[in-house]
């Protein structure tokens, strides 16, 4: 076991010695509020979530590596995450009231135009990812409590979007609510706001 750990550390060290970075370009959105970035290799475009303006900022990478601002795509609310698969951009968008169900909006990476219907997912969708085959999009729905009182506190969930059909199945954690004590004893971290 110790030999395997030593070999893993040595392999990791030799890999890190082989990685190098060259700074090519720096660019900022107008309000400097960019957060999550996704890149579409086919179009050479970077998509950056901008929750301060409820937009998705689009930048183009030139062959030299220089970045230039292309446009901002207006969204239905604050974007929390973005992912791309086969030229399709999916954005996790929170509702104007965080505790309400959010949505996933879709856009064409090459043009920035809407691509089909948006779908409703759980409250406060955050991390978004395509499955490797691009057929499904998953969102981690945080279900965050309201900051003022903590009394409006939706369940967290995971939403699974069928990309072609634009249908959603949402997996709830509610079936485990009765097992809170056992889960905590097993090391699961659960927060409790106002009961």
mmCIF file of C-alpha atoms in Angstrom:
data_model
loop_
_atom_site.group_PDB
_atom_site.id
_atom_site.type_symbol
_atom_site.label_atom_id
_atom_site.label_comp_id
_atom_site.label_asym_id
_atom_site.label_seq_id
_atom_site.Cartn_x
_atom_site.Cartn_y
_atom_site.Cartn_z
ATOM 1 C CA UNK A 1 0.000 0.000 0.000
ATOM 2 C CA UNK A 2 2.833 2.413 0.885
ATOM 3 C CA UNK A 3 4.661 1.516 -2.344
ATOM 4 C CA UNK A 4 1.530 2.351 -4.370
ATOM 5 C CA UNK A 5 1.227 5.724 -2.620
ATOM 6 C CA UNK A 6 4.915 6.533 -3.235
ATOM 7 C CA UNK A 7 4.568 5.576 -6.912
ATOM 8 C CA UNK A 8 1.472 7.771 -7.231
ATOM 9 C CA UNK A 9 3.307 10.737 -5.679
ATOM 10 C CA UNK A 10 6.331 10.231 -7.975
ATOM 11 C CA UNK A 11 4.076 9.941 -11.045
ATOM 12 C CA UNK A 12 2.191 13.046 -10.003
ATOM 13 C CA UNK A 13 5.408 14.996 -9.454
ATOM 14 C CA UNK A 14 6.787 14.033 -12.867
ATOM 15 C CA UNK A 15 3.511 15.014 -14.542
ATOM 16 C CA UNK A 16 3.456 18.411 -12.855
ATOM 17 C CA UNK A 17 7.036 19.023 -14.001
ATOM 18 C CA UNK A 18 5.880 18.513 -17.616
ATOM 19 C CA UNK A 19 3.056 21.070 -17.462
ATOM 20 C CA UNK A 20 3.801 24.617 -18.507
ATOM 21 C CA UNK A 21 1.638 27.641 -19.208
ATOM 22 C CA UNK A 22 2.056 30.618 -21.494
ATOM 23 C CA UNK A 23 -0.082 33.703 -20.941
ATOM 24 C CA UNK A 24 -1.705 34.661 -24.246
ATOM 25 C CA UNK A 25 -4.409 37.181 -23.435
ATOM 26 C CA UNK A 26 -6.481 38.821 -20.722
ATOM 27 C CA UNK A 27 -9.947 40.271 -21.139
ATOM 28 C CA UNK A 28 -12.697 41.310 -18.764
ATOM 29 C CA UNK A 29 -16.426 41.708 -19.097
ATOM 30 C CA UNK A 30 -17.687 45.275 -18.756
ATOM 31 C CA UNK A 31 -18.746 44.848 -15.126
ATOM 32 C CA UNK A 32 -15.929 42.412 -14.232
ATOM 33 C CA UNK A 33 -18.463 39.906 -12.902
ATOM 34 C CA UNK A 34 -17.602 36.838 -14.971
ATOM 35 C CA UNK A 35 -17.600 33.544 -13.074
ATOM 36 C CA UNK A 36 -17.826 30.178 -14.854
ATOM 37 C CA UNK A 37 -16.255 29.585 -18.278
ATOM 38 C CA UNK A 38 -16.998 26.977 -20.951
ATOM 39 C CA UNK A 39 -15.147 26.691 -24.281
ATOM 40 C CA UNK A 40 -16.467 25.525 -27.642
ATOM 41 C CA UNK A 41 -13.531 24.322 -29.749
ATOM 42 C CA UNK A 42 -15.513 24.246 -33.013
ATOM 43 C CA UNK A 43 -16.388 27.960 -32.899
ATOM 44 C CA UNK A 44 -13.406 29.122 -30.818
ATOM 45 C CA UNK A 45 -15.807 30.852 -28.445
ATOM 46 C CA UNK A 46 -15.649 31.151 -24.673
ATOM 47 C CA UNK A 47 -18.928 31.499 -22.778
ATOM 48 C CA UNK A 48 -18.701 33.238 -19.401
ATOM 49 C CA UNK A 49 -21.538 33.455 -16.884
ATOM 50 C CA UNK A 50 -22.226 36.998 -15.716
ATOM 51 C CA UNK A 51 -24.708 36.889 -12.811
ATOM 52 C CA UNK A 52 -24.460 40.631 -12.158
ATOM 53 C CA UNK A 53 -26.050 41.414 -15.544
ATOM 54 C CA UNK A 54 -28.113 38.188 -16.039
ATOM 55 C CA UNK A 55 -26.159 37.489 -19.212
ATOM 56 C CA UNK A 56 -23.792 35.038 -20.823
ATOM 57 C CA UNK A 57 -20.758 36.942 -22.154
ATOM 58 C CA UNK A 58 -19.222 35.534 -25.341
ATOM 59 C CA UNK A 59 -15.551 35.946 -26.282
ATOM 60 C CA UNK A 60 -13.725 34.741 -29.399
ATOM 61 C CA UNK A 61 -10.221 33.301 -29.315
ATOM 62 C CA UNK A 62 -8.076 34.217 -32.328
ATOM 63 C CA UNK A 63 -5.448 31.712 -33.549
ATOM 64 C CA UNK A 64 -2.838 33.837 -31.738
ATOM 65 C CA UNK A 65 -4.731 33.314 -28.471
ATOM 66 C CA UNK A 66 -5.960 36.900 -28.236
ATOM 67 C CA UNK A 67 -9.492 37.169 -26.862
ATOM 68 C CA UNK A 68 -12.102 39.620 -28.092
ATOM 69 C CA UNK A 69 -15.585 40.330 -26.783
ATOM 70 C CA UNK A 70 -18.343 39.256 -29.220
ATOM 71 C CA UNK A 71 -21.681 39.753 -27.486
ATOM 72 C CA UNK A 72 -23.727 39.241 -24.350
ATOM 73 C CA UNK A 73 -26.679 36.845 -24.444
ATOM 74 C CA UNK A 74 -29.562 37.962 -22.192
ATOM 75 C CA UNK A 75 -30.890 35.294 -19.828
ATOM 76 C CA UNK A 76 -34.100 34.837 -17.825
ATOM 77 C CA UNK A 77 -32.194 35.252 -14.546
ATOM 78 C CA UNK A 78 -28.741 34.987 -12.999
ATOM 79 C CA UNK A 79 -26.578 32.261 -14.577
ATOM 80 C CA UNK A 80 -24.813 29.927 -12.159
ATOM 81 C CA UNK A 81 -23.047 27.543 -14.530
ATOM 82 C CA UNK A 82 -22.504 26.793 -18.218
ATOM 83 C CA UNK A 83 -21.567 23.658 -20.184
ATOM 84 C CA UNK A 84 -21.102 22.843 -23.884
ATOM 85 C CA UNK A 85 -21.466 19.663 -25.913
ATOM 86 C CA UNK A 86 -21.339 19.322 -29.715
ATOM 87 C CA UNK A 87 -22.007 23.020 -30.300
ATOM 88 C CA UNK A 88 -24.894 23.236 -27.822
ATOM 89 C CA UNK A 89 -24.560 25.614 -24.862
ATOM 90 C CA UNK A 90 -26.581 24.850 -21.708
ATOM 91 C CA UNK A 91 -26.876 27.469 -18.955
ATOM 92 C CA UNK A 92 -28.172 26.878 -15.401
ATOM 93 C CA UNK A 93 -30.277 29.942 -14.545
ATOM 94 C CA UNK A 94 -31.711 30.733 -11.117
ATOM 95 C CA UNK A 95 -35.188 32.199 -10.749
ATOM 96 C CA UNK A 96 -35.603 35.871 -9.725
ATOM 97 C CA UNK A 97 -36.553 34.460 -6.299
ATOM 98 C CA UNK A 98 -33.785 31.913 -5.570
ATOM 99 C CA UNK A 99 -36.149 29.545 -3.797
ATOM 100 C CA UNK A 100 -38.382 29.147 -6.886
ATOM 101 C CA UNK A 101 -37.650 26.525 -9.560
ATOM 102 C CA UNK A 102 -34.841 27.519 -11.909
ATOM 103 C CA UNK A 103 -34.306 26.701 -15.548
ATOM 104 C CA UNK A 104 -31.850 25.522 -18.163
ATOM 105 C CA UNK A 105 -31.596 27.660 -21.295
ATOM 106 C CA UNK A 106 -29.997 26.376 -24.520
ATOM 107 C CA UNK A 107 -28.079 28.268 -27.202
ATOM 108 C CA UNK A 108 -26.199 27.518 -30.394
ATOM 109 C CA UNK A 109 -22.472 27.956 -29.713
ATOM 110 C CA UNK A 110 -21.612 29.261 -33.188
ATOM 111 C CA UNK A 111 -24.340 31.914 -33.343
ATOM 112 C CA UNK A 112 -25.468 32.540 -29.754
ATOM 113 C CA UNK A 113 -29.106 32.168 -30.794
ATOM 114 C CA UNK A 114 -31.611 30.232 -28.662
ATOM 115 C CA UNK A 115 -31.682 26.525 -29.453
ATOM 116 C CA UNK A 116 -35.072 25.018 -28.661
ATOM 117 C CA UNK A 117 -37.152 25.267 -25.533
ATOM 118 C CA UNK A 118 -35.849 26.054 -22.068
ATOM 119 C CA UNK A 119 -36.772 23.657 -19.267
ATOM 120 C CA UNK A 120 -37.714 24.073 -15.610
ATOM 121 C CA UNK A 121 -35.482 22.367 -13.037
ATOM 122 C CA UNK A 122 -35.163 22.433 -9.241
ATOM 123 C CA UNK A 123 -34.572 25.477 -7.063
ATOM 124 C CA UNK A 124 -31.265 27.291 -7.575
ATOM 125 C CA UNK A 125 -29.660 25.117 -10.268
ATOM 126 C CA UNK A 126 -25.915 25.400 -10.011
ATOM 127 C CA UNK A 127 -23.335 23.059 -11.471
ATOM 128 C CA UNK A 128 -24.459 21.899 -14.908
ATOM 129 C CA UNK A 129 -22.899 19.123 -16.998
ATOM 130 C CA UNK A 130 -23.612 17.141 -20.138
ATOM 131 C CA UNK A 131 -23.344 13.363 -20.034
ATOM 132 C CA UNK A 132 -20.424 12.112 -22.186
ATOM 133 C CA UNK A 133 -22.787 11.193 -25.041
ATOM 134 C CA UNK A 134 -24.415 14.653 -24.970
ATOM 135 C CA UNK A 135 -27.918 13.194 -24.649
ATOM 136 C CA UNK A 136 -28.595 14.501 -21.144
ATOM 137 C CA UNK A 137 -27.824 17.588 -19.071
ATOM 138 C CA UNK A 138 -27.652 17.343 -15.282
ATOM 139 C CA UNK A 139 -27.995 20.177 -12.787
ATOM 140 C CA UNK A 140 -27.210 20.171 -9.086
ATOM 141 C CA UNK A 141 -30.128 22.133 -7.631
ATOM 142 C CA UNK A 142 -28.936 23.693 -4.366
ATOM 143 C CA UNK A 143 -32.318 24.573 -2.853
ATOM 144 C CA UNK A 144 -30.781 27.353 -0.771
ATOM 145 C CA UNK A 145 -32.798 28.886 2.062
ATOM 146 C CA UNK A 146 -33.753 32.564 1.948
ATOM 147 C CA UNK A 147 -31.153 34.661 3.756
ATOM 148 C CA UNK A 148 -33.615 36.867 5.629
ATOM 149 C CA UNK A 149 -35.457 34.221 7.648
ATOM 150 C CA UNK A 150 -34.310 30.793 6.504
ATOM 151 C CA UNK A 151 -37.965 29.729 6.567
ATOM 152 C CA UNK A 152 -38.368 29.341 2.799
ATOM 153 C CA UNK A 153 -35.990 26.460 2.239
ATOM 154 C CA UNK A 154 -36.676 24.254 -0.807
ATOM 155 C CA UNK A 155 -35.276 20.736 -1.009
ATOM 156 C CA UNK A 156 -32.061 20.268 -2.924
ATOM 157 C CA UNK A 157 -32.301 17.972 -5.931
ATOM 158 C CA UNK A 158 -30.649 16.777 -9.116
ATOM 159 C CA UNK A 159 -32.418 17.432 -12.415
ATOM 160 C CA UNK A 160 -31.848 15.274 -15.485
ATOM 161 C CA UNK A 161 -32.772 16.897 -18.809
ATOM 162 C CA UNK A 162 -33.328 14.855 -21.958
ATOM 163 C CA UNK A 163 -31.742 17.218 -24.492
ATOM 164 C CA UNK A 164 -33.609 16.004 -27.579
ATOM 165 C CA UNK A 165 -37.047 15.778 -25.959
ATOM 166 C CA UNK A 166 -36.506 18.712 -23.568
ATOM 167 C CA UNK A 167 -38.130 16.765 -20.749
ATOM 168 C CA UNK A 168 -36.963 16.825 -17.131
ATOM 169 C CA UNK A 169 -36.844 14.240 -14.358
ATOM 170 C CA UNK A 170 -35.886 15.611 -10.940
ATOM 171 C CA UNK A 171 -34.405 13.341 -8.295
ATOM 172 C CA UNK A 172 -35.355 14.461 -4.795
ATOM 173 C CA UNK A 173 -33.490 13.687 -1.587
ATOM 174 C CA UNK A 174 -36.743 13.775 0.424
ATOM 175 C CA UNK A 175 -36.980 9.955 0.706
ATOM 176 C CA UNK A 176 -33.953 10.062 3.047
ATOM 177 C CA UNK A 177 -35.353 12.736 5.399
ATOM 178 C CA UNK A 178 -36.421 10.111 7.944
ATOM 179 C CA UNK A 179 -32.849 8.756 8.049
ATOM 180 C CA UNK A 180 -31.233 12.035 9.136
ATOM 181 C CA UNK A 181 -29.693 10.656 12.349
ATOM 182 C CA UNK A 182 -28.226 7.580 10.625
ATOM 183 C CA UNK A 183 -26.813 9.688 7.786
ATOM 184 C CA UNK A 184 -25.174 12.121 10.192
ATOM 185 C CA UNK A 185 -23.723 9.219 12.190
ATOM 186 C CA UNK A 186 -22.252 7.911 8.930
ATOM 187 C CA UNK A 187 -20.544 11.290 8.312
ATOM 188 C CA UNK A 188 -23.029 12.992 5.983
ATOM 189 C CA UNK A 189 -22.933 16.750 6.613
ATOM 190 C CA UNK A 190 -26.412 18.249 6.877
ATOM 191 C CA UNK A 191 -27.143 21.878 7.648
ATOM 192 C CA UNK A 192 -30.274 22.936 9.467
ATOM 193 C CA UNK A 193 -31.652 26.476 9.163
ATOM 194 C CA UNK A 194 -34.535 27.316 11.527
ATOM 195 C CA UNK A 195 -35.611 23.683 11.712
#
